[in-house]
Short mmCIF file of C-alpha atoms in Angstrom, two decimals:
data_model
loop_
_atom_site.label_atom_id
_atom_site.label_comp_id
_atom_site.label_asym_id
_atom_site.label_seq_id
_atom_site.Cartn_x
_atom_site.Cartn_y
_atom_site.Cartn_z
CA MET A 1 -7.84 -21.18 -0.73
CA ASP A 2 -4.59 -19.56 -1.12
CA ASN A 3 -1.36 -22.01 -1.65
CA LEU A 4 1.25 -19.42 -1.20
CA GLN A 5 5.62 -19.95 -1.27
CA TYR A 6 8.31 -18.23 0.50
CA MET A 7 10.04 -15.87 -1.70
CA SER A 8 13.00 -16.88 -0.36
CA GLY A 9 15.01 -13.40 -1.75
CA PHE A 10 13.24 -10.48 -3.03
CA GLY A 11 13.07 -10.16 -6.47
CA ASN A 12 14.52 -14.35 -7.09
CA GLU A 13 13.27 -16.00 -9.49
CA PHE A 14 10.82 -18.60 -8.90
CA VAL A 15 9.24 -21.50 -10.98
CA SER A 16 5.56 -22.82 -10.49
CA GLU A 17 3.13 -25.11 -11.63
CA ASP A 18 -0.15 -26.33 -10.85
CA PRO A 19 0.35 -29.83 -9.34
CA ARG A 20 -2.75 -30.80 -11.31
CA CYS A 21 -0.20 -30.54 -15.10
CA LEU A 22 2.82 -31.46 -13.67
CA GLY A 23 5.88 -30.45 -16.41
CA ALA A 24 3.54 -27.41 -17.32
CA VAL A 25 7.08 -24.90 -17.32
CA PRO A 26 9.20 -25.50 -20.44
CA LYS A 27 13.11 -25.75 -19.91
CA ASN A 28 13.72 -23.42 -22.16
CA GLN A 29 11.31 -19.50 -21.58
CA ASN A 30 9.19 -20.88 -25.66
CA SER A 31 11.01 -23.71 -26.98
CA PRO A 32 9.94 -26.68 -27.92
CA GLN A 33 7.83 -24.83 -30.43
CA THR A 34 4.84 -26.10 -28.82
CA CYS A 35 4.73 -26.00 -24.73
CA PRO A 36 3.51 -29.05 -23.06
CA TYR A 37 -0.42 -29.66 -22.40
CA GLY A 38 -1.30 -27.38 -25.78
CA LEU A 39 -0.19 -24.18 -23.34
CA TYR A 40 0.95 -20.76 -24.68
CA ALA A 41 3.68 -18.87 -23.76
CA GLU A 42 3.30 -15.05 -22.87
CA GLN A 43 5.29 -12.89 -21.13
CA LEU A 44 5.00 -10.25 -18.93
CA SER A 45 7.35 -7.84 -18.44
CA GLY A 46 7.96 -4.85 -15.24
CA SER A 47 10.55 -3.35 -17.53
CA ALA A 48 11.99 -2.29 -20.17
CA PHE A 49 14.05 -5.15 -21.75
CA THR A 50 17.18 -3.42 -21.91
CA CYS A 51 16.95 -3.31 -17.69
CA PRO A 52 20.65 -3.96 -16.02
CA ARG A 53 20.20 -8.10 -14.60
CA THR A 54 19.57 -6.70 -10.92
CA SER A 55 16.02 -4.23 -11.84
CA ASN A 56 15.12 -6.69 -14.68
CA LYS A 57 11.47 -7.95 -13.68
CA ARG A 58 9.79 -10.44 -15.80
CA SER A 59 7.95 -13.69 -15.60
CA TRP A 60 6.70 -16.44 -18.35
CA LEU A 61 3.17 -16.97 -18.51
CA TYR A 62 2.63 -20.89 -19.59
CA ARG A 63 -1.46 -20.09 -20.35
CA ILE A 64 -4.36 -22.26 -21.65
CA LEU A 65 -5.37 -19.38 -24.37
CA PRO A 66 -3.33 -15.77 -24.70
CA SER A 67 -4.23 -13.00 -22.50
CA ALA A 68 -4.73 -10.94 -26.49
CA LYS A 69 -7.67 -12.56 -26.99
CA HIS A 70 -10.39 -10.52 -26.49
CA GLU A 71 -12.82 -7.79 -27.58
CA PRO A 72 -11.41 -4.09 -28.06
CA PHE A 73 -11.85 -2.02 -24.39
CA LYS A 74 -14.55 0.61 -24.60
CA PRO A 75 -14.77 3.39 -21.49
CA TYR A 76 -15.79 1.96 -18.08
CA HIS A 77 -17.93 4.96 -16.50
CA HIS A 78 -16.10 5.35 -12.94
CA SER A 79 -17.10 8.54 -10.94
CA PHE A 80 -14.82 8.55 -8.31
CA LEU A 81 -10.55 7.28 -9.67
CA THR A 82 -8.55 10.04 -11.16
CA HIS A 83 -5.86 11.80 -11.18
CA ASP A 84 -7.36 15.00 -11.75
CA TRP A 85 -5.28 16.89 -9.40
CA ASP A 86 -6.42 20.41 -10.10
CA SER A 87 -9.90 19.98 -10.47
CA VAL A 88 -9.84 20.93 -6.38
CA PRO A 89 -7.83 24.72 -5.63
CA PRO A 90 -4.43 23.95 -3.19
CA ASN A 91 -5.18 23.31 0.43
CA PRO A 92 -1.89 23.17 2.76
CA ASN A 93 -3.73 23.28 5.79
CA GLN A 94 -3.61 19.24 8.23
CA MET A 95 -6.14 17.29 6.30
CA ARG A 96 -8.16 14.11 8.53
CA TRP A 97 -11.13 12.03 7.45
CA ALA A 98 -13.37 9.97 9.82
CA PRO A 99 -13.25 6.23 8.90
CA PHE A 100 -14.73 6.25 5.16
CA HIS A 101 -18.08 4.98 4.86
CA ILE A 102 -18.80 1.39 3.00
CA PRO A 103 -22.27 1.31 1.64
CA SER A 104 -24.33 -1.83 2.64
CA VAL A 105 -26.43 -3.53 0.23
CA GLN A 106 -29.87 -2.90 1.36
CA GLU A 107 -28.62 1.09 1.14
CA ILE A 108 -26.91 1.24 -2.42
CA GLY A 109 -27.24 -2.58 -3.94
CA LYS A 110 -23.44 -4.93 -4.58
CA VAL A 111 -20.59 -3.22 -4.80
CA ASP A 112 -17.33 -4.56 -5.70
CA PHE A 113 -13.83 -3.23 -5.53
CA VAL A 114 -13.76 -1.91 -9.16
CA GLU A 115 -16.93 0.11 -8.27
CA GLY A 116 -15.79 1.33 -4.65
CA LEU A 117 -12.57 2.75 -5.48
CA HIS A 118 -12.41 5.80 -4.80
CA THR A 119 -8.77 8.70 -5.52
CA LEU A 120 -7.89 10.71 -2.23
CA CYS A 121 -4.84 12.54 -3.29
CA GLY A 122 -2.25 12.17 -5.38
CA ALA A 123 0.65 14.05 -7.51
CA GLY A 124 2.32 13.48 -10.78
CA ASP A 125 1.42 12.70 -14.38
CA PRO A 126 0.85 7.94 -15.57
CA LYS A 127 1.48 8.87 -19.34
CA VAL A 128 4.67 9.86 -18.04
CA ARG A 129 5.46 7.15 -15.94
CA THR A 130 6.44 9.38 -12.44
CA GLY A 131 3.93 9.91 -9.28
CA LEU A 132 1.22 8.17 -6.75
CA ALA A 133 -2.05 7.91 -6.36
CA VAL A 134 -3.79 7.69 -2.41
CA HIS A 135 -7.31 5.49 -3.16
CA VAL A 136 -9.49 3.93 -0.97
CA TYR A 137 -11.35 1.22 -1.56
CA THR A 138 -15.56 0.36 0.00
CA CYS A 139 -16.45 -2.61 -0.95
CA ASN A 140 -19.85 -5.05 0.09
CA SER A 141 -19.24 -8.03 -2.53
CA GLY A 142 -17.38 -9.83 -5.02
CA MET A 143 -16.34 -9.18 -8.52
CA GLY A 144 -17.86 -12.41 -10.07
CA ASP A 145 -16.31 -12.86 -13.56
CA LYS A 146 -14.63 -9.30 -13.82
CA ALA A 147 -10.71 -9.31 -13.56
CA PHE A 148 -8.89 -5.28 -12.81
CA TYR A 149 -5.27 -4.57 -13.64
CA SER A 150 -2.97 -1.06 -13.89
CA SER A 151 -1.43 -0.02 -16.65
CA ASP A 152 -0.48 3.42 -14.63
CA GLY A 153 1.08 1.84 -11.69
CA ASN A 154 2.32 -0.77 -9.04
CA LEU A 155 -0.95 -1.50 -6.09
CA LEU A 156 0.13 -1.61 -2.72
CA LEU A 157 -3.25 -3.35 -0.88
CA VAL A 158 -3.95 -2.44 2.70
CA PRO A 159 -6.82 -3.78 3.68
CA GLN A 160 -8.15 -2.26 7.05
CA GLN A 161 -11.65 -3.90 7.23
CA GLY A 162 -12.34 -7.31 6.43
CA THR A 163 -10.94 -10.23 4.32
CA LEU A 164 -9.90 -10.27 0.63
CA TYR A 165 -9.67 -12.86 -1.63
CA ILE A 166 -7.50 -12.37 -4.34
CA THR A 167 -7.22 -14.25 -7.95
CA THR A 168 -4.07 -13.10 -9.72
CA GLU A 169 -3.17 -14.85 -12.84
CA PHE A 170 -0.10 -16.55 -10.64
CA GLY A 171 -2.41 -18.24 -8.24
CA LYS A 172 -4.82 -17.13 -4.92
CA MET A 173 -3.93 -15.23 -1.75
CA VAL A 174 -6.11 -14.47 0.62
CA VAL A 175 -4.77 -10.84 2.66
CA GLU A 176 -6.63 -9.87 6.44
CA PRO A 177 -6.26 -7.39 7.88
CA ASN A 178 -2.87 -6.63 9.01
CA GLU A 179 -1.17 -7.98 5.99
CA ILE A 180 -0.87 -6.19 2.86
CA CYS A 181 -0.11 -7.41 -0.75
CA VAL A 182 1.67 -5.70 -3.75
CA ILE A 183 -0.15 -6.82 -7.37
CA GLN A 184 2.61 -5.04 -9.84
CA LEU A 185 1.72 -3.05 -13.19
CA GLY A 186 -0.44 -5.03 -15.38
CA MET A 187 -0.75 -8.19 -13.35
CA ARG A 188 -4.99 -9.05 -13.12
CA PHE A 189 -7.16 -9.75 -10.48
CA SER A 190 -10.47 -10.40 -9.03
CA VAL A 191 -11.53 -9.62 -5.56
CA ASN A 192 -14.06 -11.82 -3.55
CA VAL A 193 -14.68 -10.28 -0.20
CA ASP A 194 -16.90 -11.86 2.44
CA GLY A 195 -19.07 -8.68 3.60
CA MET A 196 -18.37 -4.95 4.40
CA SER A 197 -14.40 -4.57 3.14
CA ARG A 198 -12.52 -1.49 3.60
CA GLY A 199 -8.68 -0.47 2.34
CA TYR A 200 -6.34 1.75 1.58
CA ILE A 201 -4.04 1.37 -2.27
CA LEU A 202 -0.71 3.50 -2.64
CA GLU A 203 -0.67 3.13 -6.38
CA VAL A 204 3.34 4.11 -7.90
CA PHE A 205 3.44 5.28 -11.01
CA GLY A 206 7.20 4.34 -12.37
CA ALA A 207 8.71 3.08 -9.94
CA SER A 208 8.60 -0.19 -8.56
CA PHE A 209 8.59 -1.56 -4.71
CA GLU A 210 11.43 -3.16 -3.02
CA LEU A 211 12.61 -3.09 0.18
CA PRO A 212 14.69 -0.39 1.68
CA ASP A 213 18.37 -0.66 2.49
CA LEU A 214 20.00 -1.33 5.71
CA GLY A 215 23.03 0.51 6.07
CA PRO A 216 24.52 0.55 8.80
CA ILE A 217 21.83 -1.97 10.35
CA GLY A 218 23.16 -4.80 8.72
CA ALA A 219 22.25 -7.85 7.31
CA ASN A 220 18.85 -8.02 8.98
CA GLY A 221 16.34 -5.89 10.03
CA LEU A 222 12.36 -3.86 9.55
CA ALA A 223 10.79 -6.30 6.53
CA ASN A 224 12.93 -9.70 5.74
CA PRO A 225 12.80 -10.78 2.10
CA ARG A 226 12.20 -14.49 3.72
CA ASP A 227 9.23 -13.16 4.99
CA PHE A 228 7.63 -12.18 1.56
CA LEU A 229 5.21 -14.83 0.21
CA THR A 230 3.95 -15.38 -3.85
CA PRO A 231 1.31 -17.65 -4.96
CA THR A 232 1.64 -21.21 -7.27
CA ALA A 233 0.28 -21.68 -9.95
CA CYS A 234 -3.77 -22.77 -9.61
CA TYR A 235 -5.97 -22.60 -13.36
CA GLU A 236 -8.92 -22.24 -13.94
CA ASP A 237 -10.07 -23.96 -17.65
CA ARG A 238 -13.43 -22.01 -17.61
CA SER A 239 -15.78 -20.55 -21.27
CA CYS A 240 -18.12 -18.08 -19.53
CA ASP A 241 -18.49 -14.10 -20.43
CA TYR A 242 -15.94 -12.70 -18.53
CA THR A 243 -15.15 -8.19 -18.22
CA ILE A 244 -11.28 -7.14 -18.07
CA VAL A 245 -11.27 -3.79 -16.79
CA SER A 246 -7.51 -1.77 -17.27
CA LYS A 247 -6.45 1.45 -15.82
CA TYR A 248 -4.74 3.80 -18.65
CA GLN A 249 -4.11 7.29 -17.87
CA GLY A 250 -5.81 7.39 -15.34
CA LYS A 251 -9.57 6.15 -17.05
CA LEU A 252 -10.92 2.92 -16.95
CA PHE A 253 -11.69 0.57 -20.05
CA CYS A 254 -14.01 -2.99 -20.21
CA ALA A 255 -13.10 -5.47 -22.58
CA LYS A 256 -15.27 -8.56 -23.03
CA GLN A 257 -13.32 -11.81 -23.71
CA ASP A 258 -15.23 -15.50 -24.00
CA HIS A 259 -13.23 -17.18 -21.40
CA SER A 260 -11.28 -16.70 -17.76
CA PRO A 261 -7.83 -15.35 -17.30
CA PHE A 262 -6.58 -16.96 -15.07
CA ASP A 263 -5.66 -19.79 -17.69
CA VAL A 264 -2.35 -20.17 -16.29
CA VAL A 265 -1.10 -23.55 -15.58
CA GLY A 266 2.79 -22.84 -15.16
CA TRP A 267 4.78 -19.86 -14.49
CA HIS A 268 8.44 -18.60 -14.30
CA GLY A 269 10.18 -15.57 -13.16
CA ASN A 270 10.51 -12.59 -10.75
CA TYR A 271 7.82 -10.46 -11.21
CA THR A 272 5.47 -11.59 -9.71
CA PRO A 273 2.33 -10.62 -6.94
CA TYR A 274 3.40 -11.35 -2.92
CA LYS A 275 2.01 -10.43 1.19
CA TYR A 276 3.48 -10.12 3.26
CA ASN A 277 2.63 -9.96 7.15
CA LEU A 278 2.48 -6.83 9.70
CA ASP A 279 3.16 -8.50 12.56
CA ARG A 280 6.41 -9.79 10.95
CA PHE A 281 8.04 -6.54 10.67
CA MET A 282 11.44 -6.48 12.88
CA VAL A 283 11.05 -2.93 14.59
CA ILE A 284 14.01 -1.12 15.59
CA ASN A 285 14.23 1.50 17.63
CA ALA A 286 16.36 3.86 20.22
CA VAL A 287 17.53 1.97 23.31
CA LYS A 288 19.38 4.93 25.11
CA PHE A 289 17.63 8.94 23.82
CA ASP A 290 16.20 10.53 21.53
CA HIS A 291 13.54 9.65 18.71
CA ALA A 292 14.64 8.02 16.19
CA ASP A 293 13.57 8.83 12.37
CA PRO A 294 10.18 7.38 11.27
CA SER A 295 12.10 5.74 8.30
CA ILE A 296 13.00 2.90 10.59
CA PHE A 297 9.95 1.79 10.27
CA THR A 298 10.00 1.41 6.29
CA VAL A 299 8.30 -1.73 4.74
CA LEU A 300 8.49 -0.70 1.40
CA THR A 301 10.15 1.63 -0.57
CA ALA A 302 9.43 2.66 -4.75
CA GLN A 303 12.63 5.04 -5.39
CA SER A 304 12.62 8.04 -7.21
CA THR A 305 15.52 8.75 -9.91
CA ARG A 306 17.13 10.88 -6.80
CA PRO A 307 19.02 9.06 -4.78
CA GLY A 308 17.68 8.33 -0.79
CA VAL A 309 14.61 10.55 -2.25
CA ALA A 310 11.46 8.15 -2.44
CA ILE A 311 7.94 8.52 -4.72
CA ALA A 312 6.81 6.92 -2.03
CA ASP A 313 7.31 4.68 1.06
CA PHE A 314 5.01 2.03 2.90
CA VAL A 315 6.15 2.68 6.88
CA ILE A 316 4.18 0.84 9.80
CA PHE A 317 4.18 1.96 13.50
CA PRO A 318 3.99 -1.53 15.54
CA PRO A 319 3.18 -2.05 19.21
CA ARG A 320 7.53 -1.82 20.20
CA TRP A 321 8.25 -1.22 23.71
CA SER A 322 9.91 2.75 24.14
CA VAL A 323 12.32 2.42 27.07
CA GLN A 324 14.59 5.97 25.91
CA GLU A 325 15.86 7.80 29.29
CA HIS A 326 15.44 11.95 29.40
CA THR A 327 13.30 11.98 26.63
CA PHE A 328 10.08 13.25 24.78
CA ARG A 329 9.35 9.95 24.20
CA PRO A 330 6.50 10.87 21.34
CA PRO A 331 6.84 12.02 17.44
CA TYR A 332 8.41 15.21 17.71
CA TYR A 333 6.92 19.11 15.98
CA HIS A 334 7.90 18.24 12.45
CA ARG A 335 7.78 20.11 9.34
CA ASN A 336 8.30 17.83 6.46
CA CYS A 337 9.94 18.01 2.68
CA MET A 338 7.60 15.06 2.36
CA SER A 339 3.88 14.76 2.06
CA GLU A 340 2.13 12.10 4.64
CA PHE A 341 -0.60 10.52 4.52
CA MET A 342 -1.70 8.56 8.14
CA GLY A 343 -4.59 5.44 7.95
CA ILE A 344 -5.19 3.37 10.89
CA ILE A 345 -6.16 -0.35 10.14
CA LYS A 346 -6.20 -0.91 14.41
CA GLY A 347 -6.53 0.31 17.63
CA ASP A 348 -5.17 4.38 17.49
CA TYR A 349 -2.43 6.31 17.28
CA GLU A 350 -0.43 7.26 20.25
CA ALA A 351 0.14 10.30 19.47
CA LYS A 352 -2.64 11.96 18.20
CA LYS A 353 -6.61 11.10 19.63
CA GLY A 354 -9.68 11.69 17.86
CA SER A 355 -8.16 9.48 14.61
CA LEU A 356 -10.06 6.71 13.72
CA PRO A 357 -9.61 3.45 11.84
CA GLY A 358 -10.73 3.72 8.05
CA GLY A 359 -10.17 7.26 8.36
CA GLY A 360 -7.39 9.50 7.45
CA THR A 361 -5.13 12.24 7.60
CA LEU A 362 -2.51 14.35 5.14
CA HIS A 363 -0.21 16.67 6.22
CA SER A 364 1.49 18.04 3.08
CA MET A 365 4.76 19.35 2.12
CA MET A 366 5.92 21.38 4.86
CA THR A 367 2.94 22.15 6.92
CA PRO A 368 3.69 21.33 10.84
CA HIS A 369 2.70 18.64 12.92
CA GLY A 370 2.94 16.86 15.65
CA PRO A 371 1.25 15.62 18.96
CA ASP A 372 -1.54 17.03 20.26
CA ALA A 373 -1.68 19.00 23.46
CA ALA A 374 -2.64 16.09 25.97
CA CYS A 375 -0.05 13.49 24.17
CA PHE A 376 2.78 16.87 24.85
CA GLU A 377 1.76 17.16 28.73
CA ALA A 378 1.45 13.32 29.23
CA ALA A 379 4.62 12.37 28.21
CA SER A 380 6.69 15.73 29.29
CA ARG A 381 5.73 14.33 32.92
CA GLU A 382 5.47 10.34 32.72
CA GLU A 383 8.00 8.92 34.76
CA MET A 384 10.45 7.20 32.45
CA VAL A 385 9.91 3.31 32.50
CA PRO A 386 10.11 0.90 30.14
CA LYS A 387 6.41 0.20 28.71
CA VAL A 388 5.03 -0.48 25.62
CA VAL A 389 3.88 1.44 22.47
CA ALA A 390 0.83 0.82 20.26
CA ALA A 391 -0.70 -2.25 21.96
CA GLY A 392 -2.89 -3.63 20.02
CA THR A 393 -2.42 -1.02 17.34
CA GLN A 394 -1.02 -0.57 13.80
CA ALA A 395 -0.97 2.76 12.12
CA PHE A 396 0.63 3.42 8.92
CA MET A 397 2.26 6.18 6.75
CA PHE A 398 2.16 6.69 2.67
CA GLU A 399 5.23 9.17 2.37
CA SER A 400 5.76 10.73 -0.42
CA SER A 401 8.91 14.03 -1.82
CA MET A 402 5.68 14.86 -4.01
CA SER A 403 3.51 17.60 -3.07
CA MET A 404 -0.01 16.16 -3.12
CA ALA A 405 -3.59 16.87 -4.43
CA ILE A 406 -7.12 16.64 -3.12
CA THR A 407 -9.23 15.41 -5.07
CA ASN A 408 -13.17 16.47 -5.09
CA TRP A 409 -14.39 12.80 -3.89
CA GLY A 410 -11.34 13.36 -0.19
CA ASN A 411 -12.50 17.38 -0.35
CA GLU A 412 -16.13 17.25 -0.54
CA THR A 413 -17.68 14.07 -2.02
CA CYS A 414 -16.63 11.73 0.76
CA ARG A 415 -18.34 14.17 3.53
CA VAL A 416 -16.21 12.72 6.35
CA VAL A 417 -13.47 15.86 6.36
CA ASP A 418 -13.27 17.49 9.83
CA ASP A 419 -13.10 20.77 9.78
CA GLU A 420 -12.14 20.93 13.28
CA TYR A 421 -8.88 18.93 13.27
CA PHE A 422 -6.24 22.21 14.01
CA GLN A 423 -8.22 22.09 17.27
CA CYS A 424 -6.31 19.04 18.79
CA TRP A 425 -3.25 21.69 19.18
CA ALA A 426 -5.10 24.45 20.41
CA PRO A 427 -4.71 23.61 23.86
CA ILE A 428 -0.83 23.81 23.83
CA GLN A 429 0.53 26.20 26.55
CA LYS A 430 3.46 28.20 26.62
CA HIS A 431 5.76 27.12 29.62
CA PHE A 432 8.71 29.43 27.85
CA ASP A 433 10.18 30.54 31.31
CA PRO A 434 13.28 33.49 31.29
CA GLN A 435 14.52 32.46 34.14
CA TRP A 436 14.93 28.69 34.08
CA ASP A 437 18.35 27.41 36.25
CA PRO A 438 20.21 25.37 33.98
CA SER A 439 21.46 23.43 36.94
CA GLU A 440 17.94 21.75 36.38
CA GLN A 441 18.54 20.26 33.12
CA PHE A 442 19.96 16.03 33.66
CA GLU A 443 24.03 15.63 33.59
CA GLU A 444 24.68 14.00 30.42
#
């Protein structure tokens, strides 16, 4: 279904034409006086016009009809999408959710991607262009003649169950579990599914996702630019009763139009949707001693105005070798000035039992967390031989410098909150021995 091209360099300029209309992209942005094939030129800007060249994001779309041709927007009722972070009293406790329920067609009828959106937690305000929201989607049918876009933020989609068949203004993408895609601010898209589907969405207000700097790692490692894919132009010229759904200031609005919004015959620019296969991530890890910070697993980051501080990082914990000597190998016990939402795409998380694919955990700012009791005891006594960690699994984390609040749906309505999560640390035993002989410590 999709026809993708390598981005070859994150943020580079691309030119794409539907092969049915070669030459659709003119040599200049909006000249000659009329575009080839009688198309309309339209610019989609993802940054201010005056941003430095290195951060200036825009694409020119050459389409059959301009996107301005639609009826006025009207409110679109949605019960579970919100940026009201004050409806539930703050809760600093460790939170865990069981797998989020996917309604079947027999249960409540057809639920598409938009209807299946639920906001779990977040912080900030899209009106002032700073902050983030964590959403969950659970759906059982395609969107049909309906398209969606966010005027609030950039969307990072993480499918957990079910393949997403995504049509965008730039072309088509097929995104499977263990892949991710980013659909940036203002880009219209429609999602089709082939059954019960579930996944996670990280929405970031006012910042773009980018690759983290590598520093001493050097030129290669983590997510390499060449492994990101962007669609090639693929237009449809179709008259129909189409609904455009806009997310604006945390609310949904809809407008009717008489044609498909996916009528872009050609485009060029550096502001595109893209996808990435998490199996392509080049893991960096400790090979002598100690446990490196989880920042070495960052795939994409959305930076704040403070150097080195992210509004949100997307981090994964893929299969990898563990080879450290004289080291407690699982993640260390931890209190963090960041908020950490974790989900599992497949398998289980090696440092804690009980977390399941399709669920999640939230460890809020400065709330302690770490390995459960069983993990600590086993890792403290295991033989220090090389072994594969997290084989057949894929866990991820949305980490943010903002203190995230839980929505009413996340706290009550979804009915999958694990009230016994704290019990995983209850069996931890005291091992303190004031008579311990320092000579028993391994020699450096």
